[in-house]
mmCIF file of C-alpha atoms and ligand atoms in Angstrom:
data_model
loop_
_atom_site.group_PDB
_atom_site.id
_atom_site.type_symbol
_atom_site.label_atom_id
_atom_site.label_comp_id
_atom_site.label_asym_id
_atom_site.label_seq_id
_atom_site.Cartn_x
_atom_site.Cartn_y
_atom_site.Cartn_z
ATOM 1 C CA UNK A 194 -16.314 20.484 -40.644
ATOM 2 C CA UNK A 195 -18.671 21.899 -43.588
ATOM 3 C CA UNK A 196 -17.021 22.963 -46.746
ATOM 4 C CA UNK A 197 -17.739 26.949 -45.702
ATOM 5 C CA UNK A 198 -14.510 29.715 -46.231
ATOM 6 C CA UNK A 199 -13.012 29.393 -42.811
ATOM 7 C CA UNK A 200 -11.269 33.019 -41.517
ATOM 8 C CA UNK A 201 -9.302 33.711 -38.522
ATOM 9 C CA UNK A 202 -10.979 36.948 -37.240
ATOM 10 C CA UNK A 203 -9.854 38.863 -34.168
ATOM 11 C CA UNK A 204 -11.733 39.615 -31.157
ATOM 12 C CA UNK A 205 -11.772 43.162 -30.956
ATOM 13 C CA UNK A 206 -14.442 44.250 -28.537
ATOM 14 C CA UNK A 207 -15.764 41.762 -25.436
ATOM 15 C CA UNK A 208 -18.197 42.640 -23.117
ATOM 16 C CA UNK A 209 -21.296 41.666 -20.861
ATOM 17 C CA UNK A 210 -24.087 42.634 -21.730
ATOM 18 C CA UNK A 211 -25.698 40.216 -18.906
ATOM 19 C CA UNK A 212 -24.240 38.422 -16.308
ATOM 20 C CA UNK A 213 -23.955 35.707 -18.433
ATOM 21 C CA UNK A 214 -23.631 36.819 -22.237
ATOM 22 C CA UNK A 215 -20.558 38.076 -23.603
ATOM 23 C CA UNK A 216 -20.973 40.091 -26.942
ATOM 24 C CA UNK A 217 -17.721 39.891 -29.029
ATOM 25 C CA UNK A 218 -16.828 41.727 -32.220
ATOM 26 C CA UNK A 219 -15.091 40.292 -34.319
ATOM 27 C CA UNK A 220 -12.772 42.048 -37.636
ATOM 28 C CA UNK A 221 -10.343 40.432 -39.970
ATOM 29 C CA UNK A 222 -7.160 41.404 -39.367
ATOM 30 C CA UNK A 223 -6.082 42.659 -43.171
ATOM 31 C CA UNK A 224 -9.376 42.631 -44.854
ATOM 32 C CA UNK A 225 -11.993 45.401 -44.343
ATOM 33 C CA UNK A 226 -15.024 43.544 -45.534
ATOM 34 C CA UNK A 227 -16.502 40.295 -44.034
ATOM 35 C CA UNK A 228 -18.869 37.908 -46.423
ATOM 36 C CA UNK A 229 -22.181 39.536 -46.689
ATOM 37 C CA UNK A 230 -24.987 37.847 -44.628
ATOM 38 C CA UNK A 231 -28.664 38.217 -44.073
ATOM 39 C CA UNK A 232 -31.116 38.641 -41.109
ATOM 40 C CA UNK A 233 -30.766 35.020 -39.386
ATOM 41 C CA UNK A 234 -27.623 33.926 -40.256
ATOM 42 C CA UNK A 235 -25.186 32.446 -38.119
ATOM 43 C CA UNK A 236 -21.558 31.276 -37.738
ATOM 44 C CA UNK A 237 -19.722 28.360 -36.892
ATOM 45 C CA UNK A 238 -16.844 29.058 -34.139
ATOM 46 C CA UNK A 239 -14.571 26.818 -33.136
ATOM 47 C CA UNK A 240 -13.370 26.097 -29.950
ATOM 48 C CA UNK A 241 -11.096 23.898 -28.201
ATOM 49 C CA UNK A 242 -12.905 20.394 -29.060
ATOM 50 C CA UNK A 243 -15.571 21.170 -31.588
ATOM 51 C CA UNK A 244 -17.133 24.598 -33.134
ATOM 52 C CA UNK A 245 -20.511 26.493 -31.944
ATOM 53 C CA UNK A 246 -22.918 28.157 -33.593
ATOM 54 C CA UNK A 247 -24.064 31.671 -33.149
ATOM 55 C CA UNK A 248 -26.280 33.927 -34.732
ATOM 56 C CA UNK A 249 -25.228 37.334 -35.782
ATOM 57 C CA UNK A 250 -27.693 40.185 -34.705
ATOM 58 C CA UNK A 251 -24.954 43.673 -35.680
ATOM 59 C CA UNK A 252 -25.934 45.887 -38.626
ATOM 60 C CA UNK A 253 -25.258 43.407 -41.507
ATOM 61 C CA UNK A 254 -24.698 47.022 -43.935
ATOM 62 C CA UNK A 255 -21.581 47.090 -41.610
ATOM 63 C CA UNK A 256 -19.373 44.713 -43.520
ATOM 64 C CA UNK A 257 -16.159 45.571 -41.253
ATOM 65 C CA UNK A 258 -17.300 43.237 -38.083
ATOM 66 C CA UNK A 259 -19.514 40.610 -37.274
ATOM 67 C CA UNK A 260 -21.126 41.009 -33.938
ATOM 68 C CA UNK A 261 -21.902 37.493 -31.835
ATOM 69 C CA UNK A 262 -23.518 37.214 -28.222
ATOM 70 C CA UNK A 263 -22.139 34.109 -26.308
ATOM 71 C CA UNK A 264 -24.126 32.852 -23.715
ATOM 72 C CA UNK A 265 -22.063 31.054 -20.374
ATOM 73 C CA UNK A 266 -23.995 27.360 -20.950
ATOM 74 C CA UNK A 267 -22.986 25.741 -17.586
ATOM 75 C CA UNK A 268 -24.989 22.390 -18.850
ATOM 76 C CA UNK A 269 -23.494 23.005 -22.084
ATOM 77 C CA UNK A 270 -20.178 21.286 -23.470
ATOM 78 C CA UNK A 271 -17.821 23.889 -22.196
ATOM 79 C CA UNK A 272 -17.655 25.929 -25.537
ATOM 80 C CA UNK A 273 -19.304 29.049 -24.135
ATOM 81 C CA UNK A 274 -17.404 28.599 -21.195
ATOM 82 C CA UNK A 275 -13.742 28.879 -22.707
ATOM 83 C CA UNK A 276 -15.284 31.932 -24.531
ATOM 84 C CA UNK A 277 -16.089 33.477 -21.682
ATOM 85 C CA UNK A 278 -12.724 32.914 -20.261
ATOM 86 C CA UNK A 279 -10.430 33.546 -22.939
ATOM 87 C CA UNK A 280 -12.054 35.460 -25.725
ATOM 88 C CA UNK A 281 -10.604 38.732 -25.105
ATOM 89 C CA UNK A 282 -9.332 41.878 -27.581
ATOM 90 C CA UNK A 283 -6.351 40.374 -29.393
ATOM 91 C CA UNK A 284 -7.603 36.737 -29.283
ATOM 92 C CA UNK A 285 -7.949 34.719 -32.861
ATOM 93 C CA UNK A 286 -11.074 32.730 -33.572
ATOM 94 C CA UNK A 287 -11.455 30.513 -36.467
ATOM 95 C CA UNK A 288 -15.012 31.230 -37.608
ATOM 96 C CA UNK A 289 -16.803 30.568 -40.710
ATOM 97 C CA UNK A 290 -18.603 32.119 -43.310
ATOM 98 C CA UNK A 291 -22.170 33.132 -42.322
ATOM 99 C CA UNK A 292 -24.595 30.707 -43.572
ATOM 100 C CA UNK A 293 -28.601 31.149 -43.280
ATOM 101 C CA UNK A 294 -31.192 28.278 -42.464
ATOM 102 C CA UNK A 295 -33.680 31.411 -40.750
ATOM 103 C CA UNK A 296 -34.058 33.983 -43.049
ATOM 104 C CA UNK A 297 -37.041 36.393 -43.294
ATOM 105 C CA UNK A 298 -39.314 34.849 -45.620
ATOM 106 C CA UNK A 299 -40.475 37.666 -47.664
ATOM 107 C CA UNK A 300 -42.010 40.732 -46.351
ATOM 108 C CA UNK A 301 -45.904 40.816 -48.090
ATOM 109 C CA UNK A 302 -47.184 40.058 -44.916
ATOM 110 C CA UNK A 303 -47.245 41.206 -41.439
ATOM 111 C CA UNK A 304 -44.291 39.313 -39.078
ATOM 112 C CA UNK A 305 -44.674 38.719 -35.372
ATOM 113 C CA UNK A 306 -41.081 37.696 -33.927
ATOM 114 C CA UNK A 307 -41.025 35.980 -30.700
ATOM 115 C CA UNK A 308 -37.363 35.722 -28.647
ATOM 116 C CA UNK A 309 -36.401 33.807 -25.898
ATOM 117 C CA UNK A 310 -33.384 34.944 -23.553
ATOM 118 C CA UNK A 311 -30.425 34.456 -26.279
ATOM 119 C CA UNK A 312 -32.722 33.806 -28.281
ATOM 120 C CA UNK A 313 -32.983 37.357 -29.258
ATOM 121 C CA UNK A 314 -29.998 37.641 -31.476
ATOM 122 C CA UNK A 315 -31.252 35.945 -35.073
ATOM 123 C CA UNK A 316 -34.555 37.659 -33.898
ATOM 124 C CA UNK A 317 -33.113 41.078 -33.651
ATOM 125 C CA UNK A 318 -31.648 40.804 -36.946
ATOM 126 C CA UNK A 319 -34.933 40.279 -38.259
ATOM 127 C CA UNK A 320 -36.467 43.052 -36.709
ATOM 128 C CA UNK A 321 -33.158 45.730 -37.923
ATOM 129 C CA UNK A 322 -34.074 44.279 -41.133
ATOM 130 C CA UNK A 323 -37.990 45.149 -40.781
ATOM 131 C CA UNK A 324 -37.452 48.094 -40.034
ATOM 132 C CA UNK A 325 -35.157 49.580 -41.811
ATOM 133 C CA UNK A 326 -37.998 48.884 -44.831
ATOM 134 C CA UNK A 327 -40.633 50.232 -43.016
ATOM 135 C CA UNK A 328 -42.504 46.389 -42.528
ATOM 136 C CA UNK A 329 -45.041 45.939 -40.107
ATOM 137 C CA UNK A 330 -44.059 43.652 -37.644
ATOM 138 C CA UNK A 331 -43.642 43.309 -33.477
ATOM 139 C CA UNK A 332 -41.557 41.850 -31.512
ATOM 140 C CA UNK A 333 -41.996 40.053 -28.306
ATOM 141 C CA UNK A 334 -39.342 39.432 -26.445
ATOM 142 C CA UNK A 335 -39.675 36.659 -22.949
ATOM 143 C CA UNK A 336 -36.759 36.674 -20.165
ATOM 144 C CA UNK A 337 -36.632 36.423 -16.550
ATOM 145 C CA UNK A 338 -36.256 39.900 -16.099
ATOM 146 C CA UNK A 339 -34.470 43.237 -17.534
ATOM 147 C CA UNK A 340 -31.401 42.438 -16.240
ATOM 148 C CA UNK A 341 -30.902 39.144 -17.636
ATOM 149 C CA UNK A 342 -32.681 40.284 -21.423
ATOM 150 C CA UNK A 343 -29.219 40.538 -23.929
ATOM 151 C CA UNK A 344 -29.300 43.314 -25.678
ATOM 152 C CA UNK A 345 -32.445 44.814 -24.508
ATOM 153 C CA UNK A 346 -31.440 48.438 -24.862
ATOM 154 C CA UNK A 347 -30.624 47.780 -28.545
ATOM 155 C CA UNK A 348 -33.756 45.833 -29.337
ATOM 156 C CA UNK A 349 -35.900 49.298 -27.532
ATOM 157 C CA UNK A 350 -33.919 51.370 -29.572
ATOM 158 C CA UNK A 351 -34.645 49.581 -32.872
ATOM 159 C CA UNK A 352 -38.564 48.562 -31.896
ATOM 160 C CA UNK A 353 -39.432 51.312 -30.253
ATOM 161 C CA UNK A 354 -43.321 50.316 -29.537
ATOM 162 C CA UNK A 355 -42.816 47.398 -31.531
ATOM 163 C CA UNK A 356 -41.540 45.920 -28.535
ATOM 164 C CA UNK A 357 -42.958 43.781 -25.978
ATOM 165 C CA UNK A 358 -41.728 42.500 -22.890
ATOM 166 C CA UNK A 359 -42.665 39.523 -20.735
ATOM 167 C CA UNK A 360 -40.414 39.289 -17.942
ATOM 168 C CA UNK A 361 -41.443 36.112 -15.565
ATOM 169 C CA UNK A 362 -40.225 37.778 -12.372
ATOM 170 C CA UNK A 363 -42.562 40.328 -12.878
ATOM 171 C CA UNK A 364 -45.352 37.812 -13.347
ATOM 172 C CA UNK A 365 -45.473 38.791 -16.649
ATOM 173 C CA UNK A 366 -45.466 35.409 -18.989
ATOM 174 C CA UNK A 367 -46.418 35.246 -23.036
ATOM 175 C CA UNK A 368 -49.505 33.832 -23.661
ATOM 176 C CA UNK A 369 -48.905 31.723 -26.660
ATOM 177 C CA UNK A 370 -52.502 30.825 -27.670
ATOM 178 C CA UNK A 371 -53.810 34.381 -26.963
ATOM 179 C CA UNK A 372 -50.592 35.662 -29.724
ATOM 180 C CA UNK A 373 -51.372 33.387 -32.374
ATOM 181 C CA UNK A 374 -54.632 33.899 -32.171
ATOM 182 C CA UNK A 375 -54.028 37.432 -32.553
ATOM 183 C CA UNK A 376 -51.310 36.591 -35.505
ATOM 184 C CA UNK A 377 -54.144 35.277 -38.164
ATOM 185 C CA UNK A 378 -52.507 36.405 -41.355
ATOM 186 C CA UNK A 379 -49.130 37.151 -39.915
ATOM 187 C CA UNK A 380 -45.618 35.545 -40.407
ATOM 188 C CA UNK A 381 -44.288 34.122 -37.014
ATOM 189 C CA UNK A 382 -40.854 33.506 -36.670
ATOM 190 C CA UNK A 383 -39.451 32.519 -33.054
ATOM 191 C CA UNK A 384 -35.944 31.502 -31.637
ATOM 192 C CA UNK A 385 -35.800 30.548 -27.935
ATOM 193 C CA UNK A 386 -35.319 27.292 -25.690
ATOM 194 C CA UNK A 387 -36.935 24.178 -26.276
ATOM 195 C CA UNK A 388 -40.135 24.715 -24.035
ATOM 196 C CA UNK A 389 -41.222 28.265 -25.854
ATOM 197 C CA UNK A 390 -41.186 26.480 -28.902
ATOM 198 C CA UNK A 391 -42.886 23.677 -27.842
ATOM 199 C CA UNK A 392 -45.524 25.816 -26.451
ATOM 200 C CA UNK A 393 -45.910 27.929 -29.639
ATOM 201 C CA UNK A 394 -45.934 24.444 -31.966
ATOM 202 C CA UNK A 395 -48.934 22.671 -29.080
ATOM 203 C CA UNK A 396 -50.332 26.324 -30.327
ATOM 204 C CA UNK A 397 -49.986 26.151 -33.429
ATOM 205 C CA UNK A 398 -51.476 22.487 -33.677
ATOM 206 C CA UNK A 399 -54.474 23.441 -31.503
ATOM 207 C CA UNK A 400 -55.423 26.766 -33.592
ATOM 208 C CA UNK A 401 -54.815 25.826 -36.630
ATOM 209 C CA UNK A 402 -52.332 28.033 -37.556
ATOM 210 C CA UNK A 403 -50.602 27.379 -40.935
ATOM 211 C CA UNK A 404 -47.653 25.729 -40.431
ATOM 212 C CA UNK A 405 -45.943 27.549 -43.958
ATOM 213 C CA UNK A 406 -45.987 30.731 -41.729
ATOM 214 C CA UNK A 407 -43.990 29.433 -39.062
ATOM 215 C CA UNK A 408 -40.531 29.629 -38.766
ATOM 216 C CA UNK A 409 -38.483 28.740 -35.673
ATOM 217 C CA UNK A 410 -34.835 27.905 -34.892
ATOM 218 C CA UNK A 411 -33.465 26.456 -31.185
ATOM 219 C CA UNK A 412 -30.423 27.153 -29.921
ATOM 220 C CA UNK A 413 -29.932 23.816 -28.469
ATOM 221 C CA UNK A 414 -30.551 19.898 -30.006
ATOM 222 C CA UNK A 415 -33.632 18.632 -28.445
ATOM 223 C CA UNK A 416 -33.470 16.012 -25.286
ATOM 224 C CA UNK A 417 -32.153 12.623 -26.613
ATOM 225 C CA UNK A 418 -34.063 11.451 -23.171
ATOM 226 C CA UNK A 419 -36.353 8.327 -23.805
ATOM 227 C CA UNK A 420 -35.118 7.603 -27.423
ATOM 228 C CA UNK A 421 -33.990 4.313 -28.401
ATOM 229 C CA UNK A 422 -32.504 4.688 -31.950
ATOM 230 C CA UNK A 423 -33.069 1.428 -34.127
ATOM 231 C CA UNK A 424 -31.463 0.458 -37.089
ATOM 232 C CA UNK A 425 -33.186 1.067 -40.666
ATOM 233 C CA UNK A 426 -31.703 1.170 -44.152
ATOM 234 C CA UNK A 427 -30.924 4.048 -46.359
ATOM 235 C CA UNK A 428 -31.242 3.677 -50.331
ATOM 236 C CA UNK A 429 -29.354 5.997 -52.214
ATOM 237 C CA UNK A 430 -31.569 7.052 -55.372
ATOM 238 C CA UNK A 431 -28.958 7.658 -58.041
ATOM 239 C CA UNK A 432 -27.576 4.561 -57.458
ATOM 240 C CA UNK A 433 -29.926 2.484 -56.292
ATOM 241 C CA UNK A 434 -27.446 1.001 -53.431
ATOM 242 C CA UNK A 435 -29.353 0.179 -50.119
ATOM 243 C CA UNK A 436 -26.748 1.210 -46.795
ATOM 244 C CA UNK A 437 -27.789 -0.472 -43.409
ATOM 245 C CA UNK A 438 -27.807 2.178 -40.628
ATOM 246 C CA UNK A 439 -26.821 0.252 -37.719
ATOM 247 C CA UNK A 440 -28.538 1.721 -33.923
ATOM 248 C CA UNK A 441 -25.349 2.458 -32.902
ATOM 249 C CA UNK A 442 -24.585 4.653 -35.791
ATOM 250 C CA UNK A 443 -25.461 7.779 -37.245
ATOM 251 C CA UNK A 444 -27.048 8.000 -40.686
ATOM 252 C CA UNK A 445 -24.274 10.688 -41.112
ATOM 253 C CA UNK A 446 -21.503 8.200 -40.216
ATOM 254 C CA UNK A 447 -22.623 5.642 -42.310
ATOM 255 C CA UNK A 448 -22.720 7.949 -45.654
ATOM 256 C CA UNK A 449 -19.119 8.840 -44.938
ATOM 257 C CA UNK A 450 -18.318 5.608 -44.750
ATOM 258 C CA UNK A 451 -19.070 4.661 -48.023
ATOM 259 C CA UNK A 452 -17.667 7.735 -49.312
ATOM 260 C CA UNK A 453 -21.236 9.782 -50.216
ATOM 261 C CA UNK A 454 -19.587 12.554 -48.514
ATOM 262 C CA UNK A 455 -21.351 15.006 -46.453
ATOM 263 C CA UNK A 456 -20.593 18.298 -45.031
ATOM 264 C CA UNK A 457 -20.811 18.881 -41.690
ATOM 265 C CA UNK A 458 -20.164 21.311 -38.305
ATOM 266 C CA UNK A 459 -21.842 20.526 -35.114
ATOM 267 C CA UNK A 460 -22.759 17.135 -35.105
ATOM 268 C CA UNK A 461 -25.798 17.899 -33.008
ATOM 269 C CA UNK A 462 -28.300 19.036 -35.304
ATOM 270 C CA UNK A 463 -28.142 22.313 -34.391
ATOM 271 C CA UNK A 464 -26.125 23.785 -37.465
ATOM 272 C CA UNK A 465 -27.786 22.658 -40.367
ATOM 273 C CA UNK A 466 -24.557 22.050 -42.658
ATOM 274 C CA UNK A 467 -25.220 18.181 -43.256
ATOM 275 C CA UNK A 468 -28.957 18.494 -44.955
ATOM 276 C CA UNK A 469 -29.702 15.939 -47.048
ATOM 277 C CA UNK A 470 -33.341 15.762 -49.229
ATOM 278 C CA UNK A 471 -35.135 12.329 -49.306
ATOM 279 C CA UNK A 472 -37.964 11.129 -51.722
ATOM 280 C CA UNK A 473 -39.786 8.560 -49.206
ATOM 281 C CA UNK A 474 -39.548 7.230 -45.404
ATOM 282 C CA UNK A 475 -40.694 7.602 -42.047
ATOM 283 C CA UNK A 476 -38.580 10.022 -40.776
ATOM 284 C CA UNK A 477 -37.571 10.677 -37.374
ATOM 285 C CA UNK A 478 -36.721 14.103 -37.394
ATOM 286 C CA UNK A 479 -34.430 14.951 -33.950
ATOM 287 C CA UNK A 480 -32.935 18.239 -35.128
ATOM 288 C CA UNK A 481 -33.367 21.871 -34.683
ATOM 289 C CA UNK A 482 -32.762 23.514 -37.437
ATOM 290 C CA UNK A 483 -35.523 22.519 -40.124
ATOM 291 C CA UNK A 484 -39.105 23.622 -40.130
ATOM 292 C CA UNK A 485 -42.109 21.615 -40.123
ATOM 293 C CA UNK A 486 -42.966 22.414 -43.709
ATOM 294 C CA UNK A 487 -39.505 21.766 -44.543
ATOM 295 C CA UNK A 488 -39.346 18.361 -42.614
ATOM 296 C CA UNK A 489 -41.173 17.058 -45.437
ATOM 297 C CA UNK A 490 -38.660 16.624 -47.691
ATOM 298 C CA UNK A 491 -34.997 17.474 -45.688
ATOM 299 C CA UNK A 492 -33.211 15.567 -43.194
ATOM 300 C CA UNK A 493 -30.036 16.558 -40.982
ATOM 301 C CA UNK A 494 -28.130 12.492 -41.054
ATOM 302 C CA UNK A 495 -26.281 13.747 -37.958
ATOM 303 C CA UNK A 496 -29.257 13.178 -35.730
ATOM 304 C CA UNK A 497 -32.550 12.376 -37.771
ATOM 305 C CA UNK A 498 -32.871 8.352 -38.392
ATOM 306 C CA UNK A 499 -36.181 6.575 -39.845
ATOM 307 C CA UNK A 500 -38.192 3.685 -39.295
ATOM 308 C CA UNK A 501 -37.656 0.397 -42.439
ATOM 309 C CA UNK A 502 -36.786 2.164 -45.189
ATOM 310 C CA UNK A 503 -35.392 5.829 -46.196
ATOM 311 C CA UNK A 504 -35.141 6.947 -49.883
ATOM 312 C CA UNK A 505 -32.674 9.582 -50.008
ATOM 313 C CA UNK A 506 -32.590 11.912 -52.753
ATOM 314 C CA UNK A 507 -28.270 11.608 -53.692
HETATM 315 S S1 FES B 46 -23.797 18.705 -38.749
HETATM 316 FE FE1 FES B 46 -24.943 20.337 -37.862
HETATM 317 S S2 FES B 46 -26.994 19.737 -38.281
HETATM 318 FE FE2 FES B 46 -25.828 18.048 -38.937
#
């Protein structure tokens, strides 16, 4: 678990707003205010057998709930589905603090925000926070249809004709090249499944587009499928002491194990609470929290390895 205040909060509103996503509310039971948090940020929640993360997308100027859409994953690792079942008014949830690895970057420019199913909830954070400044920014928002969009009559009521929908059953799909090539000088931030932000970064490669003014988060690890991890060393910088990362092991594992201690939540790159900086290597970057600009210079050691040799900056 990460080092983050850990509060037991109380479900005190669940309901559908699709078939499949459950929005709780969740209040402390003695306190009226929650930690503050931004446009982006997310919690940890745990659940029987590890903790999930999920964004926050209420009125952050509303400091007496936190507001969380859980989407029923029935691939997933059964945390969504125990929420589903059992996260009723009354129930207690330990959930973190909110931390934020998504944030708006500045509003000088123009932002174009582009959601994906539950995907929508860090992005319709950002666009409450746009607008309640009076920034010029759209939102485009891709789904399979109405019904199965969460929170789509918030997001209309905050956009207004901001908003843009592309719902596939309707034939009506985003055209990722034609967007950012409409975007020049824009901010693009996008949170979605793995193939909308693959198809936005083939984009993004193709055009040009400057890879500083991207910013995207998944909600799920990318596919392990096809990757043979292979064992490579680590050398600590302060210390100068060189750690062999076995293939069977996780750079994260291996740290702990000799005691350079690391935060940590999900396990599954997904969270961001283990980041580590390093000087040199090849990394192999299998996480999906960081950015490309960001990739650079930050690791997650739950999932990221490297080829020979990794410098990391501890
Ligand atoms: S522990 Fe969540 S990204 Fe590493």
């Amino acid at each position: 678990m990460s080092d983050r205040l850990i509060m037991k909060l109380r479900v005190v509103g669940a309901k559908l707003t699709t078939p499949d996503v459950l929005v709780l509310d969740l209040r402390h039971p003695k306190r009226p205010a929650l930690p503050a948090w931004t446009a982006g940020a997310h919690v940890d929640v745990m659940v029987p057998g590890g903790v999930r993360q999920y964004s926050l997308w209420g009125d952050p100027e509303d400091r007496s709930r936190y507001r969380i859409a859980v989407k029923r994953e029935t691939a997933g690792r059964g945390g969504s589905k125990w929420l589903h079942e059992h996260a009723t008014e009354g129930l207690e949830l330990h959930v973190s603090a909110p931390r934020n690895h998504f944030d708006l970057d500045g509003q000088v420019r123009p932002c174009v925000l582009v959601a994906g199913g539950i995907g929508i909830t860090p992005i319709f954070a950002m666009a409450r926070a746009l607008a309640a400044v009076g920034a010029d920014f759209t939102l485009h928002y891709c789904a399979r249809s109405a019904a199965e969009a969460p929170l789509l009559d918030d997001v209309r009521s905050v956009c207004g004709d901001r908003l843009t929908t592309w719902f596939s059953q309707e034939g009506r799909r985003l055209d990722v090249n034609a967007l950012l090539a409409q975007s020049a000088g824009a901010e693009l931030y996008v949170c979605g499944p793995l193939g909308l932000t693959a198809a936005v970064e083939t984009a993004i490669d193709a055009q040009g587009f400057p890879v500083e003014r991207y910013h995207r988060e998944h909600f799920a690890a990318p596919s392990g499928a096809g990757f043979v991890p292979e064992a490579f060393e680590a050398i600590i910088a302060s210390t100068g002491r060189t750690l062999h990362v076995p293939a069977h092991r996780t750079l994260l594992e291996v740290l702990r194990d000799n005691h350079v201690v690391r935060g940590s939540s999900c396990e599954i790159g997904v969270c961001g609470s283990c980041e580590c900086d390093y000087l040199s290597g090849d990394v192999i970057h299998r996480d999906a929290v960081l950015g490309l600009k960001a990739r650079g210079a930050r690791l997650m050691p739950c999932v990221s390895r490297a080829r020979g040799v990794l410098i990391l900056n501890l």
